[in-house]
GROMACS .gro file of N, CA and C in nm:
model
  447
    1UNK      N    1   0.084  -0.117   0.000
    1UNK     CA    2   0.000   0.000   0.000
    1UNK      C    3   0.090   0.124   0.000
    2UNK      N    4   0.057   0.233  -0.080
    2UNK     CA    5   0.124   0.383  -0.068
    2UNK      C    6   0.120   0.427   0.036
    3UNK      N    7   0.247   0.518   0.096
    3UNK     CA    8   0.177   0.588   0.188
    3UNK      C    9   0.094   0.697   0.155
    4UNK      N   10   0.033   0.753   0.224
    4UNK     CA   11  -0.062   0.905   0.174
    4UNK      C   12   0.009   0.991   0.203
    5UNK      N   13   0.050   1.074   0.176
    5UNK     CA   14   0.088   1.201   0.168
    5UNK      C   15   0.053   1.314   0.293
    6UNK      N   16   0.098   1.404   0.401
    6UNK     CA   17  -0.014   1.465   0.455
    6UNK      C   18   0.037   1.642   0.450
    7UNK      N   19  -0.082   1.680   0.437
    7UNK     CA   20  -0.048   1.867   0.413
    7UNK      C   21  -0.094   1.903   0.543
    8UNK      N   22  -0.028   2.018   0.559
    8UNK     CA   23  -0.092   2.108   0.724
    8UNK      C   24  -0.191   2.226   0.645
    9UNK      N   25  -0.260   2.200   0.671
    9UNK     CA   26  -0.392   2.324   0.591
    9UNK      C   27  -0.513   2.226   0.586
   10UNK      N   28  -0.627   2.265   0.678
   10UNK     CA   29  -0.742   2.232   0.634
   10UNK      C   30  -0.836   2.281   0.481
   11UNK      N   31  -0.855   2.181   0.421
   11UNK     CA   32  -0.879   2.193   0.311
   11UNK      C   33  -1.064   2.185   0.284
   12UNK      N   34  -1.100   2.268   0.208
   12UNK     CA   35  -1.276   2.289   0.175
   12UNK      C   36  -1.290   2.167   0.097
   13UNK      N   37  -1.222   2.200  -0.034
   13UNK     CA   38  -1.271   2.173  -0.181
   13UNK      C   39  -1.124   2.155  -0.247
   14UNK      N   40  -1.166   2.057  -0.339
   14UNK     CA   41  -1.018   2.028  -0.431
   14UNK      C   42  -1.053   1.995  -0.588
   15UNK      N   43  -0.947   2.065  -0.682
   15UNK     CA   44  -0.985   2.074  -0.837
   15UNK      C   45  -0.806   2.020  -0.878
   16UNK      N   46  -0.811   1.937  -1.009
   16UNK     CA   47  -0.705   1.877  -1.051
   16UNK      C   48  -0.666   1.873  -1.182
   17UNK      N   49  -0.580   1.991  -1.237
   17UNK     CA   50  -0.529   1.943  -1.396
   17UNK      C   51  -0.472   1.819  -1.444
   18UNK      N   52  -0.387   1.818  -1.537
   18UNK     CA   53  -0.336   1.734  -1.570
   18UNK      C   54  -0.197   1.665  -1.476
   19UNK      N   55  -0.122   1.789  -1.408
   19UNK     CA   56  -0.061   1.735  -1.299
   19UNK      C   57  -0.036   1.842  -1.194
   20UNK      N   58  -0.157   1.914  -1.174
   20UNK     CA   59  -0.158   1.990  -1.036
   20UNK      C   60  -0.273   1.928  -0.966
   21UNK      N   61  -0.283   1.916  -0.837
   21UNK     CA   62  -0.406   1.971  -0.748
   21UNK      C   63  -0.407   2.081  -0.682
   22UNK      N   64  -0.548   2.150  -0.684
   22UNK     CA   65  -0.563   2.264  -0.605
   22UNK      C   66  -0.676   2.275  -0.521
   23UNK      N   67  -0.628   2.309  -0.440
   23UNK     CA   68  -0.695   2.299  -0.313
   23UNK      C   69  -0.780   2.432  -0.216
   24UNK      N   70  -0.891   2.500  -0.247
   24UNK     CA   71  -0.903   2.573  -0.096
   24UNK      C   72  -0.881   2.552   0.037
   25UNK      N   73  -0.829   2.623   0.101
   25UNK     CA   74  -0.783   2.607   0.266
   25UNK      C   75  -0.736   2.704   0.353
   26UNK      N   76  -0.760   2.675   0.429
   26UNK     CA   77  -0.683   2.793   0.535
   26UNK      C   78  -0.545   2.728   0.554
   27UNK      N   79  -0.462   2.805   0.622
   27UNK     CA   80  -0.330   2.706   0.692
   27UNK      C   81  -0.360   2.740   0.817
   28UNK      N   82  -0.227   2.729   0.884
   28UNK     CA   83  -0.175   2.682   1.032
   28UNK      C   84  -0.240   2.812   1.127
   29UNK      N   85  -0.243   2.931   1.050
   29UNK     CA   86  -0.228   3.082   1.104
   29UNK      C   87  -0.398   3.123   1.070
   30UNK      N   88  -0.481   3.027   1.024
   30UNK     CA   89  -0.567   3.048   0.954
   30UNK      C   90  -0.635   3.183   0.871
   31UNK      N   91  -0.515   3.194   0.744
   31UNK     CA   92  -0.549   3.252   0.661
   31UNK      C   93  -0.563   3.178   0.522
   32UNK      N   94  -0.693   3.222   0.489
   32UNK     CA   95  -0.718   3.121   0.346
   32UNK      C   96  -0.633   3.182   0.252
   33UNK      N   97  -0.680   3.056   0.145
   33UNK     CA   98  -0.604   3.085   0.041
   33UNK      C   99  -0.598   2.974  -0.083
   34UNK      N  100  -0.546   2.921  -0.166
   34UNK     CA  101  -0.519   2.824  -0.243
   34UNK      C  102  -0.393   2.754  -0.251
   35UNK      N  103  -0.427   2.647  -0.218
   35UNK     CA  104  -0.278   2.550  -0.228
   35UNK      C  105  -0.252   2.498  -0.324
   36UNK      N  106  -0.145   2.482  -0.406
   36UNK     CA  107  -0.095   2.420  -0.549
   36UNK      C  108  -0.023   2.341  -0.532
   37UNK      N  109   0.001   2.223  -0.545
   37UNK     CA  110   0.107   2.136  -0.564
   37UNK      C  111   0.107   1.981  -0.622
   38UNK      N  112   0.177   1.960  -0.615
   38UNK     CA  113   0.213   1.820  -0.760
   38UNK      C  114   0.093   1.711  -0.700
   39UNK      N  115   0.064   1.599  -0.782
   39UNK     CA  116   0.014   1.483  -0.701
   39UNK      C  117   0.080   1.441  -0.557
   40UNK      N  118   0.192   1.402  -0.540
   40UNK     CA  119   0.286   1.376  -0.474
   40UNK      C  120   0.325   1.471  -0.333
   41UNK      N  121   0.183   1.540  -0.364
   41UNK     CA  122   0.256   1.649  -0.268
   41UNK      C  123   0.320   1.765  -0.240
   42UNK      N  124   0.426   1.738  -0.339
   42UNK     CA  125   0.550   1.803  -0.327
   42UNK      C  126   0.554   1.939  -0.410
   43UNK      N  127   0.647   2.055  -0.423
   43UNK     CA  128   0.578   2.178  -0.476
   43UNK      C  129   0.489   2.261  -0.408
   44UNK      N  130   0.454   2.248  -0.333
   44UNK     CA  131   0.370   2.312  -0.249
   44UNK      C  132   0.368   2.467  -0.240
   45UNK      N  133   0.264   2.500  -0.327
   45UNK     CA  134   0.232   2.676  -0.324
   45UNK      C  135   0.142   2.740  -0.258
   46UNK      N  136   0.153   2.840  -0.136
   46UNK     CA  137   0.006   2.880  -0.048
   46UNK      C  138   0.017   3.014  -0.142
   47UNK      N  139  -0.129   3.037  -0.198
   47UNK     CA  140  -0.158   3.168  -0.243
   47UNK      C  141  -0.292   3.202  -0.153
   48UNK      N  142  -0.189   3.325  -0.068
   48UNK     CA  143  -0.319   3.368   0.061
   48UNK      C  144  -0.431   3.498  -0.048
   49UNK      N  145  -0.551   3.451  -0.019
   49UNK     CA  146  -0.672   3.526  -0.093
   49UNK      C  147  -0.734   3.582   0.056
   50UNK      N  148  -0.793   3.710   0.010
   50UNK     CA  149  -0.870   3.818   0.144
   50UNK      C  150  -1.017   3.737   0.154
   51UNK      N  151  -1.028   3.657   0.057
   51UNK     CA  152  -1.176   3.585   0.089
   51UNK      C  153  -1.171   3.423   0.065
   52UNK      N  154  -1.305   3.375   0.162
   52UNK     CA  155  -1.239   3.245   0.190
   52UNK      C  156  -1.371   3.194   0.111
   53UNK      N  157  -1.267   3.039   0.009
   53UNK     CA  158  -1.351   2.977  -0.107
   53UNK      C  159  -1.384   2.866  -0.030
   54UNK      N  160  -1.453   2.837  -0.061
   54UNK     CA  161  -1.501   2.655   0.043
   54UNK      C  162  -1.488   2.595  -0.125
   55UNK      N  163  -1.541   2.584  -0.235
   55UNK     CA  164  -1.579   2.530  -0.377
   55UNK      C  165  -1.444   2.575  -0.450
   56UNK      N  166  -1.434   2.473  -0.528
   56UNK     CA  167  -1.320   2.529  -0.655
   56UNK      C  168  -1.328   2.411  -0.743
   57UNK      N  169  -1.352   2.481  -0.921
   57UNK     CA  170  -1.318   2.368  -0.982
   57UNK      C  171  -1.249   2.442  -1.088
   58UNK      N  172  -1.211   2.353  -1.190
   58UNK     CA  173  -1.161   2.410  -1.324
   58UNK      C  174  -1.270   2.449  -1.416
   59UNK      N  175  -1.216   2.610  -1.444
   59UNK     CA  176  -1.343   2.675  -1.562
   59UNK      C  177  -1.286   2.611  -1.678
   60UNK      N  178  -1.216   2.710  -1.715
   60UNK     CA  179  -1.141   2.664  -1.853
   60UNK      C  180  -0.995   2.729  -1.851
   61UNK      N  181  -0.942   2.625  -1.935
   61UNK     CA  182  -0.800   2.675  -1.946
   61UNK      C  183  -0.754   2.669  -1.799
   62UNK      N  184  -0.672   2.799  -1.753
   62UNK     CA  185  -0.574   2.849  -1.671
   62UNK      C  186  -0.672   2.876  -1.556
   63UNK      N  187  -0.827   2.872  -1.586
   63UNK     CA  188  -0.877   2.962  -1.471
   63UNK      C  189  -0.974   2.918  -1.402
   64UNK      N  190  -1.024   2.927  -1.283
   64UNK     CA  191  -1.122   2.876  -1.170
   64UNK      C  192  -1.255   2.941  -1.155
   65UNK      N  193  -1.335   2.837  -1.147
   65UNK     CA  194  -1.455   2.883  -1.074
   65UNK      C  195  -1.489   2.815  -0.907
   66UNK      N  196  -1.469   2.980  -0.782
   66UNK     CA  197  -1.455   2.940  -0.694
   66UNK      C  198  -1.603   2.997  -0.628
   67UNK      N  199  -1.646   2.930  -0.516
   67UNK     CA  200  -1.785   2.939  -0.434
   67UNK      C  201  -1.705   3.007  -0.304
   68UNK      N  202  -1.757   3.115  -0.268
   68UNK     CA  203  -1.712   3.196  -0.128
   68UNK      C  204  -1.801   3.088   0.036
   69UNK      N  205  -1.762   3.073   0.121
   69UNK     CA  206  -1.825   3.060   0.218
   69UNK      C  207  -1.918   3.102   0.224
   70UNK      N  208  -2.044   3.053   0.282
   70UNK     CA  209  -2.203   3.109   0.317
   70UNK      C  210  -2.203   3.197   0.444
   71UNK      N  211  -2.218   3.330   0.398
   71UNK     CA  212  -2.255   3.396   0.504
   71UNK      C  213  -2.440   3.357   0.572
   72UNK      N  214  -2.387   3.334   0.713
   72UNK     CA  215  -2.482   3.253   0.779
   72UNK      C  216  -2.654   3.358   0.763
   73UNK      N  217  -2.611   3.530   0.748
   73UNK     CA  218  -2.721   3.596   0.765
   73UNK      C  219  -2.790   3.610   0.637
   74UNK      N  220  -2.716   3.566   0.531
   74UNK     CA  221  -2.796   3.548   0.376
   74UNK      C  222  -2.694   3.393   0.339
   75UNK      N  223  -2.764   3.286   0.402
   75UNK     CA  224  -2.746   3.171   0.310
   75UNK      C  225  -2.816   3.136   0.223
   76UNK      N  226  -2.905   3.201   0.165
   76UNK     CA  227  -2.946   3.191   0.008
   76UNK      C  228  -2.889   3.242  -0.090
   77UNK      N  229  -2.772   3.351  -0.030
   77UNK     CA  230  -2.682   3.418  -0.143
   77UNK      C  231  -2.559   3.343  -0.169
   78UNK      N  232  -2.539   3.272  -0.237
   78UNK     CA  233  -2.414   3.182  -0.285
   78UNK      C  234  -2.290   3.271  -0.439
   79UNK      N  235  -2.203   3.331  -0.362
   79UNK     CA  236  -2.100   3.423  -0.438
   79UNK      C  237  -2.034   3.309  -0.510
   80UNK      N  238  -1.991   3.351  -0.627
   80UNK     CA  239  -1.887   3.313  -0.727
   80UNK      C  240  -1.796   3.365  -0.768
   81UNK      N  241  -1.679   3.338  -0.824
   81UNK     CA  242  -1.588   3.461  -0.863
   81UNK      C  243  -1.478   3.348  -1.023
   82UNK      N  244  -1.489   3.355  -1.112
   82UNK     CA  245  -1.423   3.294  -1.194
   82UNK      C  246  -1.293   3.384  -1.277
   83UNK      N  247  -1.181   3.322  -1.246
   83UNK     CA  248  -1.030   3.404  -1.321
   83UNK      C  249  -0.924   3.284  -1.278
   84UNK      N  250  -0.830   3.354  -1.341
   84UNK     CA  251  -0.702   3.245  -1.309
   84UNK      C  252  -0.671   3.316  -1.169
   85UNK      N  253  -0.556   3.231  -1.102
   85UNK     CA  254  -0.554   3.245  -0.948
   85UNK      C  255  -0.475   3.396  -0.933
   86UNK      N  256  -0.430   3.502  -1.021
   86UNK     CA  257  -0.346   3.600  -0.996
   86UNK      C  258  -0.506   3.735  -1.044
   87UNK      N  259  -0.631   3.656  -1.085
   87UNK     CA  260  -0.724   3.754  -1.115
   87UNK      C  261  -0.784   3.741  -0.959
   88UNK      N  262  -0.802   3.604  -0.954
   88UNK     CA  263  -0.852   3.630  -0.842
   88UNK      C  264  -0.800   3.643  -0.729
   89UNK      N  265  -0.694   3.635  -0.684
   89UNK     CA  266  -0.613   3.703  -0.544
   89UNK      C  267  -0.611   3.829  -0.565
   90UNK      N  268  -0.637   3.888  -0.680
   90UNK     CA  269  -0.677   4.071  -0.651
   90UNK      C  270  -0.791   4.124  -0.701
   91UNK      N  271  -0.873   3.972  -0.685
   91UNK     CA  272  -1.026   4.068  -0.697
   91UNK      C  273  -1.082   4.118  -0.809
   92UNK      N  274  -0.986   4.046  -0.945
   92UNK     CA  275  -0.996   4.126  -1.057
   92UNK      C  276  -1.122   3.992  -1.196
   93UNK      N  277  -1.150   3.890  -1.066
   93UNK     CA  278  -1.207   3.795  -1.157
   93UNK      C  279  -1.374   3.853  -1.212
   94UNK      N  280  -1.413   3.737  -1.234
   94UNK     CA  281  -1.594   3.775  -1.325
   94UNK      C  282  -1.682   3.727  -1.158
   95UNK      N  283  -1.735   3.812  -1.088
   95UNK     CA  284  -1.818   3.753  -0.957
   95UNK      C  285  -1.942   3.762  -1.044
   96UNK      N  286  -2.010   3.653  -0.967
   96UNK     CA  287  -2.166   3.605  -0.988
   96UNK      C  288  -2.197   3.588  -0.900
   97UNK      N  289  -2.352   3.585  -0.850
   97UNK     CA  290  -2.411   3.545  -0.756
   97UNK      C  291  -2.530   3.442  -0.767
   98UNK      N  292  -2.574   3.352  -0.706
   98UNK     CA  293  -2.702   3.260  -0.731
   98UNK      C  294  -2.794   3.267  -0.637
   99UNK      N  295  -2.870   3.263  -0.632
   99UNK     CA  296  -2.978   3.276  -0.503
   99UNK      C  297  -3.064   3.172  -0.491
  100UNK      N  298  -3.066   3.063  -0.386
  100UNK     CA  299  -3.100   2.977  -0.382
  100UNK      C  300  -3.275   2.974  -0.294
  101UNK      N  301  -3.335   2.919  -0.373
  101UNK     CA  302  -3.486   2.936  -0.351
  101UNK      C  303  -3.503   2.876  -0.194
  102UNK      N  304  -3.432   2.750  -0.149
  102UNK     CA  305  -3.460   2.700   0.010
  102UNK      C  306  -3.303   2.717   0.095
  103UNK      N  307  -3.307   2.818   0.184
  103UNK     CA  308  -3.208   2.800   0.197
  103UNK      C  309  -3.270   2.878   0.350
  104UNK      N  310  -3.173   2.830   0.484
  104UNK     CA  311  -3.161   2.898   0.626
  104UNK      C  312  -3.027   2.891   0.652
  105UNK      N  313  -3.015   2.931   0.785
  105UNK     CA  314  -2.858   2.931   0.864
  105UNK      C  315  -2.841   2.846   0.877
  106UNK      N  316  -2.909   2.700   0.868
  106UNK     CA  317  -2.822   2.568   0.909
  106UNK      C  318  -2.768   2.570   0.747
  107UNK      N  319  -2.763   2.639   0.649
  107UNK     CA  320  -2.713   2.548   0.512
  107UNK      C  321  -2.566   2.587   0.550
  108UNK      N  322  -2.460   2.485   0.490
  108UNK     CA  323  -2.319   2.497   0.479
  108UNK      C  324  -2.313   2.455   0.352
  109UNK      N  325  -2.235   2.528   0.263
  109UNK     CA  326  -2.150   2.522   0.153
  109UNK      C  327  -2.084   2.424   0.136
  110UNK      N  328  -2.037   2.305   0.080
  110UNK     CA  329  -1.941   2.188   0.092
  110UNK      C  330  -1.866   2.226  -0.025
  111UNK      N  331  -1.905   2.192  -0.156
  111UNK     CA  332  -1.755   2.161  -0.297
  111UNK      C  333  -1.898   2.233  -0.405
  112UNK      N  334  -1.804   2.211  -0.540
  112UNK     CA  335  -1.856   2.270  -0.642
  112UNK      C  336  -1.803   2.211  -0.777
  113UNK      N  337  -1.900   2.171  -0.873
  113UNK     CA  338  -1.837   2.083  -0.971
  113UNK      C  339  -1.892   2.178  -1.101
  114UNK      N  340  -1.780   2.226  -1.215
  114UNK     CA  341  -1.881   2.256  -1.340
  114UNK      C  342  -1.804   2.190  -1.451
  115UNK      N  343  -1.911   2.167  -1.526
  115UNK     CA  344  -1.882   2.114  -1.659
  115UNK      C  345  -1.944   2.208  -1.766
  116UNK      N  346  -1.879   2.263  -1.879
  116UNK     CA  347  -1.895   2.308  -1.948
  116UNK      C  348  -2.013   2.275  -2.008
  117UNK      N  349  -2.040   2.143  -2.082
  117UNK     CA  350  -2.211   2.096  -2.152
  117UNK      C  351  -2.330   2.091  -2.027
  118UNK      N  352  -2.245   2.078  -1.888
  118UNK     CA  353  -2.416   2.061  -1.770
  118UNK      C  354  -2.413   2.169  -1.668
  119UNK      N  355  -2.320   2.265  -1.647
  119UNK     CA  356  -2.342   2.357  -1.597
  119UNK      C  357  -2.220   2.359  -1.464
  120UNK      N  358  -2.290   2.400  -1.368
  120UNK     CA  359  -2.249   2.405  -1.214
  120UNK      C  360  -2.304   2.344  -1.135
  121UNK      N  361  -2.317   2.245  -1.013
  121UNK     CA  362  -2.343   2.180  -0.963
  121UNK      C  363  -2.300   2.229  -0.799
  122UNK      N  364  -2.408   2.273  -0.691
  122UNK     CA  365  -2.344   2.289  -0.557
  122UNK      C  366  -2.381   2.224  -0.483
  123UNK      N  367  -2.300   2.146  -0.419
  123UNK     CA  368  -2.278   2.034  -0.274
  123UNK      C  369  -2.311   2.136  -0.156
  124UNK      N  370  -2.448   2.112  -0.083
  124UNK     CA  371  -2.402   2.202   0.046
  124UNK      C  372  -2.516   2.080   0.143
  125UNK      N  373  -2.508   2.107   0.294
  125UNK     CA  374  -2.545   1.996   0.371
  125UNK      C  375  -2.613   2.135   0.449
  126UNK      N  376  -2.748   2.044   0.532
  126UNK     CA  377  -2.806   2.123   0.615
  126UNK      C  378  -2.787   2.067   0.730
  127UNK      N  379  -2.771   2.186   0.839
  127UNK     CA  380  -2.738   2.097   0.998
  127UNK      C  381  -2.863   2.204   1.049
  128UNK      N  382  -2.947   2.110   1.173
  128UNK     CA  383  -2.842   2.008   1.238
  128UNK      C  384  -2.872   1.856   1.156
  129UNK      N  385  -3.011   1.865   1.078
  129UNK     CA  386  -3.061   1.726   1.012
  129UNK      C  387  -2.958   1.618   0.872
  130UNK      N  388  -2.854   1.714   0.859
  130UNK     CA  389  -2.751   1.652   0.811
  130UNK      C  390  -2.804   1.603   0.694
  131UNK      N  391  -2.911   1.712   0.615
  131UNK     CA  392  -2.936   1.644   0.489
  131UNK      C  393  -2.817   1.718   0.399
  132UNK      N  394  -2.831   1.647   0.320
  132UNK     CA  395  -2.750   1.712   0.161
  132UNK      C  396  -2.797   1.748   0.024
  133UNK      N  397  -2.763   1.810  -0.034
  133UNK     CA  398  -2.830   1.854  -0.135
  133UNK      C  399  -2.723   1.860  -0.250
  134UNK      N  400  -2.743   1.848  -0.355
  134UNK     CA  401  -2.693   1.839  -0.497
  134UNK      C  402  -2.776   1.989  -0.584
  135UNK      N  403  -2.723   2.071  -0.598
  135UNK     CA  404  -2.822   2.166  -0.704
  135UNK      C  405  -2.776   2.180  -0.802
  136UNK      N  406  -2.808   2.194  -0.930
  136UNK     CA  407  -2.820   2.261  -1.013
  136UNK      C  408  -2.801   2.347  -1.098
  137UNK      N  409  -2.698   2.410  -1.161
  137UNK     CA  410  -2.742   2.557  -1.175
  137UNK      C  411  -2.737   2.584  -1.367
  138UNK      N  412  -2.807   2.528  -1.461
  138UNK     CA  413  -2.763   2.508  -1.617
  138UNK      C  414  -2.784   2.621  -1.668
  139UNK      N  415  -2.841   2.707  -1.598
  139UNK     CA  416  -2.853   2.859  -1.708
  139UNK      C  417  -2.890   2.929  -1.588
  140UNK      N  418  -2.834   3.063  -1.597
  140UNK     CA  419  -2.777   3.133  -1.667
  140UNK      C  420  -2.618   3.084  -1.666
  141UNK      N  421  -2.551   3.075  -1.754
  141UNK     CA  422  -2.378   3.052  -1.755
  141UNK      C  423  -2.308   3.140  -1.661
  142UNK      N  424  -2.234   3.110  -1.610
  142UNK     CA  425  -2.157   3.212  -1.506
  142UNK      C  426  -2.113   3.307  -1.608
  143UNK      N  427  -2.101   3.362  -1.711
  143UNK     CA  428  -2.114   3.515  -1.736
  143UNK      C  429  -2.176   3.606  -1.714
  144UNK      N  430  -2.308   3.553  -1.642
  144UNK     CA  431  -2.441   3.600  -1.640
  144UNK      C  432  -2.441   3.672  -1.464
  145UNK      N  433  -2.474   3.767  -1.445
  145UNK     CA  434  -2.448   3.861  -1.310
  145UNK      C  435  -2.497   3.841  -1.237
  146UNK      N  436  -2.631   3.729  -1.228
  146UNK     CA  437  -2.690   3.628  -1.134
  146UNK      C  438  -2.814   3.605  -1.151
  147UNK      N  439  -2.795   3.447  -1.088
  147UNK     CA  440  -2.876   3.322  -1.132
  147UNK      C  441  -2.926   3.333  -0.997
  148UNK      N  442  -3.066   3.219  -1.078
  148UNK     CA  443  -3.128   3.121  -0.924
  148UNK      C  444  -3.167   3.030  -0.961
  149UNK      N  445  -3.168   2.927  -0.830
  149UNK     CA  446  -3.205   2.805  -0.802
  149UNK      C  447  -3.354   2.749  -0.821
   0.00000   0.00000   0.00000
């Protein structure tokens, strides 16, 4: 058996090119940010961001589509922000927003999957009943200045 590998950074959400993974997380000092580094581990890049992503996947090319943490007093408002990682560590990416038709303070944000032909897809769990939910999101395209559920 391999051994596993282990990183110090609690990690949200994880997205994988051809031979990077990237990771949202806070580190040790807990400041978020994005972690880069090889399969293996090794390489290891912290790029600290002023806002914290729980979701990240690959848009296209070079660049990300990341989901912000749920602020607990509007968890129906679910932020987006899509650019490569030097647009978005200064804020300079495409933000969207979605507004989700059922949503309270128990919802938490989990991961985020998009595919170009089916859209965006958000993982979030409700506490304390620990349901989960799979949504949706096929139109409007994240170019679009905001969607709903």
């Amino acid at each position: 058996m391999k051994k596993i590998s282990e990183i110090n950074y609690f990690v949200f959400g994880m997205a994988a090119t051809a031979d990077r993974l990237y990771c949202t997380c806070k580190d040790e000092t807990g400041d978020s940010g994005i972690l880069e580094m090889k399969f293996d581990t090794s390489g290891q890049k912290f790029t600290k961001l002023n806002t914290t992503y729980v979701g990240i996947d690959i848009y296209k090319n070079d660049e990300f589509i990341l989901m912000e943490e749920l602020n607990r007093a509007t968890p129906e408002t679910m932020k987006f922000i899509t650019g490569n990682l030097n647009e978005v560590q200064n804020g300079r990416g495409t933000k969207f927003t979605v507004i989700a038709n059922e949503a309270d303070e128990y919802q938490k944000a989990n991961d985020i999957h998009y595919d170009s032909n089916q859209g965006l897809f958000i993982l979030t769990n409700h506490y304390p009943d620990d349901t989960q939910k799979i949504q949706s999101v096929q139109e409007p395209h994240p170019s679009c200045e905001t969607g709903k559920l």
